[in-house]
Amino acid sequence: MHEPVKFHFNVDGENFSSAGEASVMVKKKLRQLGFPPDVMRRVSIAMYEGEINMVIHADGGSADVTVEDEYIEIVLADKGPGIPNIDLAMQEGYSTARDNIRALGFGAGMGLPNMKKYTDYMHIDTEVGVGTTITMRVNI
Amino acid sequence: MNGKQLLETLELKTVCGSVESFDGVYAGDLLSRAMSHVEADNLWITIMNNMNVIAVASLTEAAAVLLAEGVELVPEALEAAKEKDICVLSSDKTVYELCAGIAAMLN
Ligand SMILES: Nc1ncnc2c1ncn2[C@@H]1O[C@H](COP(=O)(O)OP(=O)(O)OP(=O)(O)O)[C@@H](O)[C@H]1O
Ligand SMILES: [Mg+2]
């Protein structure tokens, strides 16, 4: 038996422009570990979207990635405003992103739907005023 | 498609890096759409010029980013593109003109 490989990142909420760095790092590590392109792509998309959401909607948070035997798990936790209506937030095109954020290319309302689409498991645990934790798994 | 042929036919400028060849094109500016539609080795045509473009290009493994309408990368994005070895091209043509030009080359 071997210990699962783990990565931990603090995601800075101040800096929109460098957002995505944790995802780029994870992709590099997965490549070094020899994962197939399809797995890397799905993990990258899901983690990038979640990471960006923490930056633009929740003032940052943390990202933990664990490589288990059968799947890669990504846990994104923030102490932001929470998501009042998950069903609404999950709809393609729904976004509360403000204009200054939209000007950067965000706000299509496709982040959460992408996370769902590219992972095999996704769970959102959220409480208004407390924060949001999203757990996703991509099967290996 | 051959990168050199693309550069010459559409009179593109190279901002940084180089592109041997690419396979398929995606045009669009909304990042979470690009994130799911740009495939590895694609040419991605956009008018977005910030750091996040470089992150998306890197994660999707695009062959190159083609900036349309004379758009220039912000300085920190240019730095990141160089550091991550991402090829960035540019043109004064519109996204439509570029797409039409590439489509004509493919036929
Ligand atoms: N971590 C979060 N904390 C609080 N609200 C969130 C969080 N993640 C998502 N949301 C809410 O859910 C909405 C939909 O998120 P989604 O990622 O699908 O779209 P977006 O971020 O607005 O745009 P895009 O991801 O396409 O750039 C957001 O606009 C926001 O209101
Ligand atoms: Mg989003």
PDB file of N, CA and C in Angstrom, chain A residues 16-17 19 23-24 27 31 41 44-45 48-49 103-106 108 110-111 114 118, chain B residues 29-33 35-36 38-39 48 50-52 55-56 58-61 76 84:
ATOM      1  N   PHE A  16      -7.313  38.567  -9.837  1.00  0.00           N
ATOM      2  CA  PHE A  16      -8.044  37.905 -10.935  1.00  0.00           C
ATOM      3  C   PHE A  16      -7.101  37.451 -12.025  1.00  0.00           C
ATOM      4  N   SER A  17      -6.038  38.245 -12.207  1.00  0.00           N
ATOM      5  CA  SER A  17      -5.244  37.989 -13.404  1.00  0.00           C
ATOM      6  C   SER A  17      -4.376  36.753 -13.274  1.00  0.00           C
ATOM      7  N   ALA A  19      -5.290  34.168 -11.517  1.00  0.00           N
ATOM      8  CA  ALA A  19      -6.180  33.050 -11.197  1.00  0.00           C
ATOM      9  C   ALA A  19      -6.004  31.923 -12.207  1.00  0.00           C
ATOM     10  N   SER A  23      -4.478  25.330 -10.934  1.00  0.00           N
ATOM     11  CA  SER A  23      -4.891  24.340 -11.936  1.00  0.00           C
ATOM     12  C   SER A  23      -3.751  24.008 -12.890  1.00  0.00           C
ATOM     13  N   VAL A  24      -3.023  25.047 -13.297  1.00  0.00           N
ATOM     14  CA  VAL A  24      -1.891  24.826 -14.205  1.00  0.00           C
ATOM     15  C   VAL A  24      -0.849  23.943 -13.519  1.00  0.00           C
ATOM     16  N   LYS A  27      -2.048  20.316 -13.315  1.00  0.00           N
ATOM     17  CA  LYS A  27      -1.926  19.640 -14.602  1.00  0.00           C
ATOM     18  C   LYS A  27      -0.491  19.172 -14.837  1.00  0.00           C
ATOM     19  N   ARG A  31       0.781  15.327 -15.289  1.00  0.00           N
ATOM     20  CA  ARG A  31       1.545  14.897 -16.450  1.00  0.00           C
ATOM     21  C   ARG A  31       2.784  14.128 -15.993  1.00  0.00           C
ATOM     22  N   ARG A  41      -7.171  16.591 -18.901  1.00  0.00           N
ATOM     23  CA  ARG A  41      -8.054  17.623 -19.445  1.00  0.00           C
ATOM     24  C   ARG A  41      -9.276  17.829 -18.555  1.00  0.00           C
ATOM     25  N   SER A  44      -8.303  19.395 -15.277  1.00  0.00           N
ATOM     26  CA  SER A  44      -7.934  20.802 -15.494  1.00  0.00           C
ATOM     27  C   SER A  44      -9.153  21.695 -15.638  1.00  0.00           C
ATOM     28  N   ILE A  45     -10.086  21.267 -16.475  1.00  0.00           N
ATOM     29  CA  ILE A  45     -11.278  22.089 -16.721  1.00  0.00           C
ATOM     30  C   ILE A  45     -12.058  22.267 -15.417  1.00  0.00           C
ATOM     31  N   TYR A  48     -10.029  24.344 -12.826  1.00  0.00           N
ATOM     32  CA  TYR A  48      -9.891  25.747 -13.256  1.00  0.00           C
ATOM     33  C   TYR A  48     -11.188  26.510 -12.991  1.00  0.00           C
ATOM     34  N   GLU A  49     -12.293  25.935 -13.395  1.00  0.00           N
ATOM     35  CA  GLU A  49     -13.580  26.616 -13.204  1.00  0.00           C
ATOM     36  C   GLU A  49     -13.868  26.860 -11.721  1.00  0.00           C
ATOM     37  N   ALA A 103     -15.709  41.798 -18.258  1.00  0.00           N
ATOM     38  CA  ALA A 103     -14.753  42.397 -19.198  1.00  0.00           C
ATOM     39  C   ALA A 103     -13.495  41.538 -19.335  1.00  0.00           C
ATOM     40  N   LEU A 104     -13.224  40.708 -18.341  1.00  0.00           N
ATOM     41  CA  LEU A 104     -12.052  39.827 -18.405  1.00  0.00           C
ATOM     42  C   LEU A 104     -12.361  38.516 -19.140  1.00  0.00           C
ATOM     43  N   GLY A 105     -13.625  38.307 -19.469  1.00  0.00           N
ATOM     44  CA  GLY A 105     -13.977  37.094 -20.207  1.00  0.00           C
ATOM     45  C   GLY A 105     -14.713  36.058 -19.373  1.00  0.00           C
ATOM     46  N   PHE A 106     -14.968  36.403 -18.106  1.00  0.00           N
ATOM     47  CA  PHE A 106     -15.739  35.489 -17.258  1.00  0.00           C
ATOM     48  C   PHE A 106     -17.220  35.859 -17.340  1.00  0.00           C
ATOM     49  N   ALA A 108     -19.875  33.700 -18.393  1.00  0.00           N
ATOM     50  CA  ALA A 108     -20.727  33.005 -19.363  1.00  0.00           C
ATOM     51  C   ALA A 108     -21.763  32.137 -18.642  1.00  0.00           C
ATOM     52  N   MET A 110     -21.037  29.249 -17.372  1.00  0.00           N
ATOM     53  CA  MET A 110     -20.746  27.883 -17.828  1.00  0.00           C
ATOM     54  C   MET A 110     -19.788  27.144 -16.906  1.00  0.00           C
ATOM     55  N   GLY A 111     -19.323  27.818 -15.862  1.00  0.00           N
ATOM     56  CA  GLY A 111     -18.324  27.196 -14.996  1.00  0.00           C
ATOM     57  C   GLY A 111     -18.861  25.977 -14.269  1.00  0.00           C
ATOM     58  N   ASN A 114     -19.788  23.149 -16.573  1.00  0.00           N
ATOM     59  CA  ASN A 114     -18.572  22.461 -17.044  1.00  0.00           C
ATOM     60  C   ASN A 114     -18.037  21.506 -15.984  1.00  0.00           C
ATOM     61  N   TYR A 118     -17.621  17.516 -16.809  1.00  0.00           N
ATOM     62  CA  TYR A 118     -16.317  16.882 -16.985  1.00  0.00           C
ATOM     63  C   TYR A 118     -15.876  16.012 -15.809  1.00  0.00           C
TER      64      TYR A 118
ATOM     65  N   ASP B  29     -14.588  34.285 -27.041  1.00  0.00           N
ATOM     66  CA  ASP B  29     -13.926  35.066 -25.998  1.00  0.00           C
ATOM     67  C   ASP B  29     -14.320  34.705 -24.575  1.00  0.00           C
ATOM     68  N   LEU B  30     -15.437  34.049 -24.406  1.00  0.00           N
ATOM     69  CA  LEU B  30     -15.858  33.720 -23.042  1.00  0.00           C
ATOM     70  C   LEU B  30     -15.024  32.538 -22.556  1.00  0.00           C
ATOM     71  N   LEU B  31     -14.323  32.761 -21.453  1.00  0.00           N
ATOM     72  CA  LEU B  31     -13.286  31.817 -21.042  1.00  0.00           C
ATOM     73  C   LEU B  31     -13.806  30.432 -20.690  1.00  0.00           C
ATOM     74  N   SER B  32     -14.977  30.374 -20.019  1.00  0.00           N
ATOM     75  CA  SER B  32     -15.426  29.033 -19.636  1.00  0.00           C
ATOM     76  C   SER B  32     -15.991  28.272 -20.838  1.00  0.00           C
ATOM     77  N   ARG B  33     -16.335  28.993 -21.891  1.00  0.00           N
ATOM     78  CA  ARG B  33     -16.715  28.313 -23.143  1.00  0.00           C
ATOM     79  C   ARG B  33     -15.450  27.846 -23.857  1.00  0.00           C
ATOM     80  N   MET B  35     -12.676  27.197 -22.507  1.00  0.00           N
ATOM     81  CA  MET B  35     -12.083  26.130 -21.695  1.00  0.00           C
ATOM     82  C   MET B  35     -12.626  24.762 -22.108  1.00  0.00           C
ATOM     83  N   SER B  36     -13.905  24.692 -22.416  1.00  0.00           N
ATOM     84  CA  SER B  36     -14.452  23.375 -22.756  1.00  0.00           C
ATOM     85  C   SER B  36     -14.439  23.091 -24.255  1.00  0.00           C
ATOM     86  N   VAL B  38     -11.920  24.530 -26.667  1.00  0.00           N
ATOM     87  CA  VAL B  38     -10.598  24.500 -27.299  1.00  0.00           C
ATOM     88  C   VAL B  38      -9.996  23.116 -27.028  1.00  0.00           C
ATOM     89  N   GLU B  39      -9.661  22.415 -28.097  1.00  0.00           N
ATOM     90  CA  GLU B  39      -9.071  21.081 -27.953  1.00  0.00           C
ATOM     91  C   GLU B  39      -7.549  21.191 -28.080  1.00  0.00           C
ATOM     92  N   MET B  48      -9.622  38.539 -26.431  1.00  0.00           N
ATOM     93  CA  MET B  48      -9.265  38.743 -25.027  1.00  0.00           C
ATOM     94  C   MET B  48      -7.746  38.790 -24.922  1.00  0.00           C
ATOM     95  N   ASN B  50      -5.912  39.200 -21.650  1.00  0.00           N
ATOM     96  CA  ASN B  50      -5.381  39.193 -20.283  1.00  0.00           C
ATOM     97  C   ASN B  50      -4.740  37.856 -19.917  1.00  0.00           C
ATOM     98  N   MET B  51      -4.230  37.800 -18.713  1.00  0.00           N
ATOM     99  CA  MET B  51      -3.544  36.619 -18.191  1.00  0.00           C
ATOM    100  C   MET B  51      -4.371  35.345 -18.293  1.00  0.00           C
ATOM    101  N   ASN B  52      -5.685  35.505 -18.130  1.00  0.00           N
ATOM    102  CA  ASN B  52      -6.523  34.310 -18.096  1.00  0.00           C
ATOM    103  C   ASN B  52      -6.531  33.577 -19.431  1.00  0.00           C
ATOM    104  N   ALA B  55      -3.684  31.231 -19.244  1.00  0.00           N
ATOM    105  CA  ALA B  55      -4.008  30.058 -18.413  1.00  0.00           C
ATOM    106  C   ALA B  55      -4.873  29.074 -19.195  1.00  0.00           C
ATOM    107  N   VAL B  56      -5.878  29.588 -19.904  1.00  0.00           N
ATOM    108  CA  VAL B  56      -6.767  28.698 -20.665  1.00  0.00           C
ATOM    109  C   VAL B  56      -6.003  28.027 -21.812  1.00  0.00           C
ATOM    110  N   SER B  58      -2.892  27.357 -21.910  1.00  0.00           N
ATOM    111  CA  SER B  58      -1.989  26.375 -21.335  1.00  0.00           C
ATOM    112  C   SER B  58      -2.745  25.114 -20.912  1.00  0.00           C
ATOM    113  N   LEU B  59      -3.883  25.308 -20.247  1.00  0.00           N
ATOM    114  CA  LEU B  59      -4.636  24.142 -19.759  1.00  0.00           C
ATOM    115  C   LEU B  59      -5.232  23.324 -20.902  1.00  0.00           C
ATOM    116  N   THR B  60      -5.660  24.001 -21.959  1.00  0.00           N
ATOM    117  CA  THR B  60      -6.277  23.274 -23.074  1.00  0.00           C
ATOM    118  C   THR B  60      -5.237  22.733 -24.052  1.00  0.00           C
ATOM    119  N   GLU B  61      -3.986  23.176 -23.888  1.00  0.00           N
ATOM    120  CA  GLU B  61      -2.905  22.779 -24.797  1.00  0.00           C
ATOM    121  C   GLU B  61      -3.162  23.191 -26.233  1.00  0.00           C
ATOM    122  N   GLU B  76       1.884  41.613 -18.539  1.00  0.00           N
ATOM    123  CA  GLU B  76       2.077  40.425 -17.684  1.00  0.00           C
ATOM    124  C   GLU B  76       1.627  39.150 -18.397  1.00  0.00           C
ATOM    125  N   LYS B  84       5.547  30.256 -20.228  1.00  0.00           N
ATOM    126  CA  LYS B  84       4.871  28.965 -20.400  1.00  0.00           C
ATOM    127  C   LYS B  84       5.058  28.415 -21.807  1.00  0.00           C
TER     128      LYS B  84
END
